[in-house]
Coordinates of C-alpha atoms in Angstrom, one line a residue:
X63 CA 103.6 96.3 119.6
X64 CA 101.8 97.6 122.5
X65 CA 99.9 100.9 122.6
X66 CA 97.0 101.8 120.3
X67 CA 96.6 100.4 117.5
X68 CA 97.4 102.5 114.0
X69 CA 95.0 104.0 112.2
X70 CA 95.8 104.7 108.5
X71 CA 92.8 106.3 107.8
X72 CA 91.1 108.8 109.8
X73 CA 87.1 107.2 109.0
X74 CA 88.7 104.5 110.9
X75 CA 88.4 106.0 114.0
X76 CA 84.6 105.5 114.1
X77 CA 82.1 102.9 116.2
X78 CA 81.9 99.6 113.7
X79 CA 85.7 99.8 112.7
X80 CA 88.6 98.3 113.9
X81 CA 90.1 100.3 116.9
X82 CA 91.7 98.0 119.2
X83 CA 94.0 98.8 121.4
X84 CA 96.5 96.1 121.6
X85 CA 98.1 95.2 125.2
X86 CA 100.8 92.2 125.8
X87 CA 98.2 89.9 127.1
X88 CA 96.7 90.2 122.9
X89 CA 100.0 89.4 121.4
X90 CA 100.4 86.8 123.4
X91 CA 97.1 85.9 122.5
X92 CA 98.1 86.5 118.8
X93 CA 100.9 84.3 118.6
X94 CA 98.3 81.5 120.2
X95 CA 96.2 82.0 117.2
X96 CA 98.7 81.7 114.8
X97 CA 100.1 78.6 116.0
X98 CA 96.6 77.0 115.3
X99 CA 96.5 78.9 112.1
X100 CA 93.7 81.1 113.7
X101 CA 94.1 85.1 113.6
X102 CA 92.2 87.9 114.8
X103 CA 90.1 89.6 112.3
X104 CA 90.4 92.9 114.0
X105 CA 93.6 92.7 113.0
X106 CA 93.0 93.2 109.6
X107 CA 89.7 94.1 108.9
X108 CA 89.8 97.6 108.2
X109 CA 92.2 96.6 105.5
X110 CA 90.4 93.7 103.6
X111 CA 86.9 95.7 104.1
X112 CA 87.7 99.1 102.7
X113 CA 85.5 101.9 103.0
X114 CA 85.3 101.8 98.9
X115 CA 87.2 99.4 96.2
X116 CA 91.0 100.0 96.6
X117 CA 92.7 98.6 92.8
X118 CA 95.8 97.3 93.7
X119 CA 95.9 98.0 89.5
X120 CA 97.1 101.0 87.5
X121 CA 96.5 103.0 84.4
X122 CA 99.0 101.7 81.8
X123 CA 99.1 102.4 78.1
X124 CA 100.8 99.9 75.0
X125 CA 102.1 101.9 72.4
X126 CA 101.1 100.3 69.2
X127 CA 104.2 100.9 66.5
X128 CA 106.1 99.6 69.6
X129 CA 104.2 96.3 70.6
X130 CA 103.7 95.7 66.8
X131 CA 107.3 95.7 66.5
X132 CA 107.6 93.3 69.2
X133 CA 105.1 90.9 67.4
X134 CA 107.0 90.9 64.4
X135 CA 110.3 90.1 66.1
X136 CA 108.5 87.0 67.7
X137 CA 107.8 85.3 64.1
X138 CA 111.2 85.2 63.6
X139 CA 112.1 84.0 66.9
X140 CA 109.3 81.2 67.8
X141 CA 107.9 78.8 65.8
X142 CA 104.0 78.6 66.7
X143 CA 104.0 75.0 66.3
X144 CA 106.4 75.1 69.9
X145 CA 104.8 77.9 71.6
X146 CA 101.2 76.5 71.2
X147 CA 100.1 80.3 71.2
X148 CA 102.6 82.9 69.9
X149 CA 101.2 85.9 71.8
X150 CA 103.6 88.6 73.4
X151 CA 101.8 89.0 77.0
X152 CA 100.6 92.5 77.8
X153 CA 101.3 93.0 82.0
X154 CA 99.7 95.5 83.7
X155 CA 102.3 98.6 85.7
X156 CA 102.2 96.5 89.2
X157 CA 102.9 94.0 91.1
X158 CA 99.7 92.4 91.0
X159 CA 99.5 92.8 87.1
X160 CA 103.1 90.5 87.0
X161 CA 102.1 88.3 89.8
X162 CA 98.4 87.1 88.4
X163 CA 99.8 88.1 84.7
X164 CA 97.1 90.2 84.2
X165 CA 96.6 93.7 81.9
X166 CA 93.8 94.7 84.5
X167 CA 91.9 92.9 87.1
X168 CA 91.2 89.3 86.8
X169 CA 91.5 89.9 82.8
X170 CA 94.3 89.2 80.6
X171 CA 95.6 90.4 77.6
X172 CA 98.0 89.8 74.6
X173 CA 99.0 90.4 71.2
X174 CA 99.6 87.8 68.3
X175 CA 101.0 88.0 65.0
X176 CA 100.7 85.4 62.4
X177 CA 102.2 84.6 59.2
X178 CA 100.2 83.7 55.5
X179 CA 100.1 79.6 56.1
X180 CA 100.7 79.2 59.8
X181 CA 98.2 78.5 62.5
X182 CA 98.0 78.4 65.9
X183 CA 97.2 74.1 67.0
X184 CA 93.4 73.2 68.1
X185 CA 92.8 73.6 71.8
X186 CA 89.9 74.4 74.4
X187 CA 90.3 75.8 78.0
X188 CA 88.0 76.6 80.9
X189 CA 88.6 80.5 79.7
X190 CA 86.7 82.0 78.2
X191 CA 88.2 83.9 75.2
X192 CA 87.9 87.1 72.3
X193 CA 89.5 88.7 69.7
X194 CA 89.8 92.4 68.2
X195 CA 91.9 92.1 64.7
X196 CA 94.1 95.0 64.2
X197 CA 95.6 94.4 60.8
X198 CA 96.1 91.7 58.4
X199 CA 94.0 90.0 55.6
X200 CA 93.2 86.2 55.2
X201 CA 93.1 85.7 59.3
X202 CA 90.0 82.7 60.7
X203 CA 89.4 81.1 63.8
X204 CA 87.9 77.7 63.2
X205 CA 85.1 77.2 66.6
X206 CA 83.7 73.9 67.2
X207 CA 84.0 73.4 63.1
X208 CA 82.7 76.6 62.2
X209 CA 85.1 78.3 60.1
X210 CA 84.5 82.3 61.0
X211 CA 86.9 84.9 58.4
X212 CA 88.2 87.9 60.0
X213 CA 88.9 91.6 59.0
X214 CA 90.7 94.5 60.5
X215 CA 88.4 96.1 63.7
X216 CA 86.4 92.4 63.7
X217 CA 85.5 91.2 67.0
X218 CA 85.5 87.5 67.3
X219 CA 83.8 85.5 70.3
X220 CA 85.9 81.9 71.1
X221 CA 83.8 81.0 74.5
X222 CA 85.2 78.6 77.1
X223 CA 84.8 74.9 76.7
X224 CA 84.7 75.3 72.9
X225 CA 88.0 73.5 70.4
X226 CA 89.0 76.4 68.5
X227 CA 92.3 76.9 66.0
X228 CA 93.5 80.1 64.4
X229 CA 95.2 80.9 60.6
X230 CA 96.0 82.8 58.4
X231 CA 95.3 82.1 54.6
X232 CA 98.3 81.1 52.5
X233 CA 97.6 83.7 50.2
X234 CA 96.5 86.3 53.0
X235 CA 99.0 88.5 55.2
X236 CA 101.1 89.0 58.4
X237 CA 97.9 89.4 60.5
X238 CA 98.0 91.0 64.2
X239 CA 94.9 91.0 66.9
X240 CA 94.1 91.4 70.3
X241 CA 93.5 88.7 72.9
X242 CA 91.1 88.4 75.9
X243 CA 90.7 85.9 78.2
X244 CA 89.8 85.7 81.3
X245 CA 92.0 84.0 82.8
X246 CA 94.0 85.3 85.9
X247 CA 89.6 84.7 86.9
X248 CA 89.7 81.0 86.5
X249 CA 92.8 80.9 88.4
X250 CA 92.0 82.7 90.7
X251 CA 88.8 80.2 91.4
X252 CA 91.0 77.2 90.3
X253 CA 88.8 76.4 87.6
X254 CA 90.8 76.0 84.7
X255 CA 91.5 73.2 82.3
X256 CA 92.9 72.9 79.4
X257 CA 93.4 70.3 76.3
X258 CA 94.7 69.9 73.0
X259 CA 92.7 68.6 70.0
X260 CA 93.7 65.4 68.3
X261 CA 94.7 66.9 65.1
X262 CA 96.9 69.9 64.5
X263 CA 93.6 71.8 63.2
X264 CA 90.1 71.1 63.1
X265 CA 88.3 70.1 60.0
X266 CA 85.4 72.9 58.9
X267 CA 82.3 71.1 59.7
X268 CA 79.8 74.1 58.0
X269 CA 80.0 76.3 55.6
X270 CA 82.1 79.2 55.9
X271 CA 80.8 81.9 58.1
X272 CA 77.3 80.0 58.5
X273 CA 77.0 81.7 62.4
X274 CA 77.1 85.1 61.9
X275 CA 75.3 84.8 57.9
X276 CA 72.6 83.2 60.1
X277 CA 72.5 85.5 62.9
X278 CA 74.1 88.7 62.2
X279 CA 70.8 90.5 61.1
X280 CA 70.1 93.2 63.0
X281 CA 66.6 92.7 64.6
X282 CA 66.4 89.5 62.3
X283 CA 65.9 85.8 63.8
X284 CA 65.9 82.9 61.7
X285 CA 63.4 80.5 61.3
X286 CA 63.4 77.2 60.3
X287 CA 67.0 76.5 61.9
X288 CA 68.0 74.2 65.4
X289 CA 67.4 76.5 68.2
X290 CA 70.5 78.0 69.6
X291 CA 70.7 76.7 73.3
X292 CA 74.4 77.8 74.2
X293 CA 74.9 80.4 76.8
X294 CA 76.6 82.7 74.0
X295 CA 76.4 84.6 71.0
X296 CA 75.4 83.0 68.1
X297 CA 76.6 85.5 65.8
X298 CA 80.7 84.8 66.8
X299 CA 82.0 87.9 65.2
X300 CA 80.7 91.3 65.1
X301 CA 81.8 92.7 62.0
X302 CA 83.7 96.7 61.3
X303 CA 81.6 98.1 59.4
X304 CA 78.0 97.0 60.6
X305 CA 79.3 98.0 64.3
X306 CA 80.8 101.6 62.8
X307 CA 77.4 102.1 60.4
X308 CA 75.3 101.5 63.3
X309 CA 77.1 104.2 66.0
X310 CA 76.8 106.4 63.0
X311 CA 73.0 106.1 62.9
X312 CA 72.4 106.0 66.6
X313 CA 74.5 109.4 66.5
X314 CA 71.9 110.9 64.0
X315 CA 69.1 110.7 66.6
X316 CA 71.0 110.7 70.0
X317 CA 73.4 113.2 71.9
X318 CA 74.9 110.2 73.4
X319 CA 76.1 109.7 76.5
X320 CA 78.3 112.9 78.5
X321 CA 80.8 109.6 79.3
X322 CA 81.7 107.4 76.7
X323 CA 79.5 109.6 73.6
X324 CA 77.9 107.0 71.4
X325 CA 78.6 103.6 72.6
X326 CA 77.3 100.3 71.4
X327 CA 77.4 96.4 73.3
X328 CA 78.5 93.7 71.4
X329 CA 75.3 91.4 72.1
X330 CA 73.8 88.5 72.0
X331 CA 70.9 89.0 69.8
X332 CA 68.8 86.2 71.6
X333 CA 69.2 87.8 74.8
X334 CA 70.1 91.4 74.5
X335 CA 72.5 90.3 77.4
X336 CA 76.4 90.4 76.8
X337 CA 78.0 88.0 74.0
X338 CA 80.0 85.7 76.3
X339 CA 79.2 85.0 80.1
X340 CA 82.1 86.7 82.0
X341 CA 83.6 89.4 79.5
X342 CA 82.0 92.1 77.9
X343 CA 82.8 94.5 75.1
X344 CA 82.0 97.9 74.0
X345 CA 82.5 99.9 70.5
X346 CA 82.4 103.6 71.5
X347 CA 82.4 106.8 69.0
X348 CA 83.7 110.1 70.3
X349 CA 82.4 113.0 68.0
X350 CA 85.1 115.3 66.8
X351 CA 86.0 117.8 69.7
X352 CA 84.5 115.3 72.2
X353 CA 85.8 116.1 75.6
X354 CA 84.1 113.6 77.8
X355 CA 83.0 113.8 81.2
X356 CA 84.9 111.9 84.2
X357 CA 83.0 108.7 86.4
X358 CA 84.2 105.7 87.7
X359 CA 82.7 102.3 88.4
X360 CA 83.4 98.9 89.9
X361 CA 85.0 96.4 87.1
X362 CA 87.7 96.9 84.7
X363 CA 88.1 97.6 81.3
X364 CA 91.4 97.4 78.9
X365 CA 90.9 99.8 75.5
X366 CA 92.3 99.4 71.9
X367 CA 92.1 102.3 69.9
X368 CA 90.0 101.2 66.6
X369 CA 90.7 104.8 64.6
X370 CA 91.7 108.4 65.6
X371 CA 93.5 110.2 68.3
X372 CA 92.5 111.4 71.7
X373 CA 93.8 111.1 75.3
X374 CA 92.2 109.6 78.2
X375 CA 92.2 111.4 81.7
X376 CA 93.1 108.3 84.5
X377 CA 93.1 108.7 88.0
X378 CA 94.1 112.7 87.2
X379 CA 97.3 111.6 85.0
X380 CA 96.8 112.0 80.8
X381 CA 97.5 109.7 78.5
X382 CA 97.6 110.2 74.9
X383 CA 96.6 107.4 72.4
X384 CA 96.2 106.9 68.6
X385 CA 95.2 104.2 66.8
X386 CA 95.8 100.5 68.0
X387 CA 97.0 101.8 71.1
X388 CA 96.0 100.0 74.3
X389 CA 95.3 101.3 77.5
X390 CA 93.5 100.1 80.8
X391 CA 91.4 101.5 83.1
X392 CA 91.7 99.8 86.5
X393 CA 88.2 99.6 89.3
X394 CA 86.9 102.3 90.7
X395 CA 89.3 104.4 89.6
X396 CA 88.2 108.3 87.8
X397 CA 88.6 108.2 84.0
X398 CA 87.3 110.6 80.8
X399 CA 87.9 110.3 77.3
X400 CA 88.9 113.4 74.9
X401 CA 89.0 113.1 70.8
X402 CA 91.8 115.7 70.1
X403 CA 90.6 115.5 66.3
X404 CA 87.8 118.6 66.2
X405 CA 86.4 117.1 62.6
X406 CA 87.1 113.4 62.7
X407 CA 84.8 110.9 64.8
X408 CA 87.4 108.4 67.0
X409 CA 86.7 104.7 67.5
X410 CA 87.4 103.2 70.9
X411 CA 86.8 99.5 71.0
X412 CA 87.0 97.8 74.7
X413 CA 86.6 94.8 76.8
X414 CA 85.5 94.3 80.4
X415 CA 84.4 92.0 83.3
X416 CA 81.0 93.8 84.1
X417 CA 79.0 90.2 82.9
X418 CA 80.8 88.9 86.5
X419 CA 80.0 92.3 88.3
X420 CA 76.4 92.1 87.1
X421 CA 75.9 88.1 87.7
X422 CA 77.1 89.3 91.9
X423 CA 75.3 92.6 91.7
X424 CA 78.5 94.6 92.7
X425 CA 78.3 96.6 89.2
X426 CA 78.5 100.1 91.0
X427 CA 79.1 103.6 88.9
X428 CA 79.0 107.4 89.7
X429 CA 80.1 110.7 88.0
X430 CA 83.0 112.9 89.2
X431 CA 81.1 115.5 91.6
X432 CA 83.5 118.1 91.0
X433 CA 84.7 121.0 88.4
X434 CA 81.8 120.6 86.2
X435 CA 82.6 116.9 86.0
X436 CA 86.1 117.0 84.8
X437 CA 89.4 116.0 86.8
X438 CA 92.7 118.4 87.7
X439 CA 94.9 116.4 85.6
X440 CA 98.7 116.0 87.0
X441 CA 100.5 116.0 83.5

């Protein structure tokens, strides 16, 4: 095409962006390039530099009785001794969520169900990986031979690099959690591996729960123990009710914050820094009648609903969740949180990528500058 050159956005049209006009003598010149496999960055540079993050991700919410139901189904449909991991994928609303299989971002996400007896077969992969149970009794995870128990609202850490196995007790019960994983990131920076243990399941090589007995006290550090050199949490899972006691005492002596209300990081105790290197996680408590104010910020986060009911404002559309829901919030992209329950406190557990954000200091945020900090919502 010949003629000026289009200009989708109006800022565009400014001294330091791409204006050129093109002429038959360039597209000749074009076609030259491309032949050598050579192009003009003018060409597109307006359109991979954008004036601010453009998330080619959107806002998408997983009802729970649904997805649960779709669990369920999958026990009696695959064995997981043939699917290596019985998970039912969760894909974010896009194209790019299918493409990359993604829930947000670089991050993905799934849901698993397991039966009393079964496990999932020992394995390790360049991903890093964590866990928020949503129901069940009698679920473990067996990391590097420490045998770790789990409980509903438990957050588990399995890093990257490390064997790991999942159960469920054979007198326990159909148990369901959340995965994360990172790993639409390691493919992206084709970094992954993966390998399978020499035994269906690893062997217990501790006592049960020694990690987080010998590092889940709060402020506590043990003595007289191996120092803990590994670039992760010690603790390996963050327990319900020490997480939900804990946002109940901050709440005593802090308003909280006009966001998220009272939120808490899942740690490392050593460091103060996040648990695993490239994910992060939050436990949030919205007061009863919370109606949160709107911000965005560079990095992703995916939600699960621990207790109550509320709706999230995203990108100006509403979204109403209760308990074990999911939902997403893509990059740079306007979000607040409301707890429709005026007397009840709601629990919003969530996971991130702000560890990689932080480690190439492009962790941006800012509040909504308008309408007293709320959005117009469209529905």
């Amino acid at each position: 095409m010949t003629g000026p050159s289009t200009i989708i956005d109006p800022r565009d049209d400014v001294l330091g962006r791409s204006r050129v006009t093109d002429t038959p003598e360039l597209e000749a010149f074009y076609e030259e390039l491309a032949a050598r496999n050579a192009g003009a960055f003018w060409k597109r540079a307006n359109a991979i530099e954008p004036w601010e993050p453009a998330t080619r991700y959107r806002p998408t919410l997983w009802r729970y009785a649904e997805m649960r139901a779709m669990c369920l189904r999958a026990l009696d449909l695959v064995r997981p001794d043939e699917a290596g991991r019985r998970v039912v994928t969760l894909l974010n609303d896009s194209d790019a969520g299918r493409e990359n299989v993604a829930v947000c971002g670089w991050l993905f996400s799934g849901m698993q169900a397991m039966r009393p007896g079964e496990i999932t077969p020992a394995h390790k992969h360049t991903a890093s990986a964590h866990r928020f149970i949503m129901e069940g009794k009698g679920a473990y995870t067996v990391v590097d031979g420490h045998h770790i128990t789990l409980g509903a609202n438990d957050y588990v850490l399995t890093p990257n690099g490390c064997w790991h196995d999942h159960g469920v007790a054979a007198d326990g019960e159909v148990s369901i959690w959340q995965d994360g994983l990172d790993i639409p990131l390691m493919n992206s920076l084709e970094t992954n591996f993966y390998a399978v243990y020499d035994q269906p399941a690893q062997t217990a090589a501790y006592p049960a729960d020694d990690l987080p007995l010998t590092y889940g006290g709060a402020a506590l550090r043990p003595e007289g123990v191996a120092a803990w050199e590994k670039p992760y949490s010690p603790v390996m899972v963050y327990r319900w009710e020490a997480v939900r006691d804990a946002l109940l005492n901050l709440a005593k002596v802090s308003v909280g914050s006009p966001f998220d209300g009272h939120m808490m990081r899942y740690a490392n105790p050593l460091t103060g820094g996040w648990a695993l290197q490239t994910m992060g996680a939050h436990m949030r408590m919205l007061p009863g009648g919370f109606r949160g104010k709107a911000h965005r910020h560079t990095g992703n986060v995916v939600y699960n609903v621990a207790r109550g009911r509320g709706c999230s404002i995203i990108g100006g559309q509403r979204y109403d969740w209760q308990t074990h829901d999911i939902f997403c919030v893509p990059a740079w992209t306007w979000h607040e949180h409301v707890n429709l329950d005026a007397a009840e406190e709601a629990f919003l557990f969530s996971f991130n990528d702000f560890p990689v954000m932080e480690a190439l200091g492009v962790r941006i945020e800012e509040p909504f500058p308008k309408n007293d900090g709320h959005q117009i919502c469209a529905s």
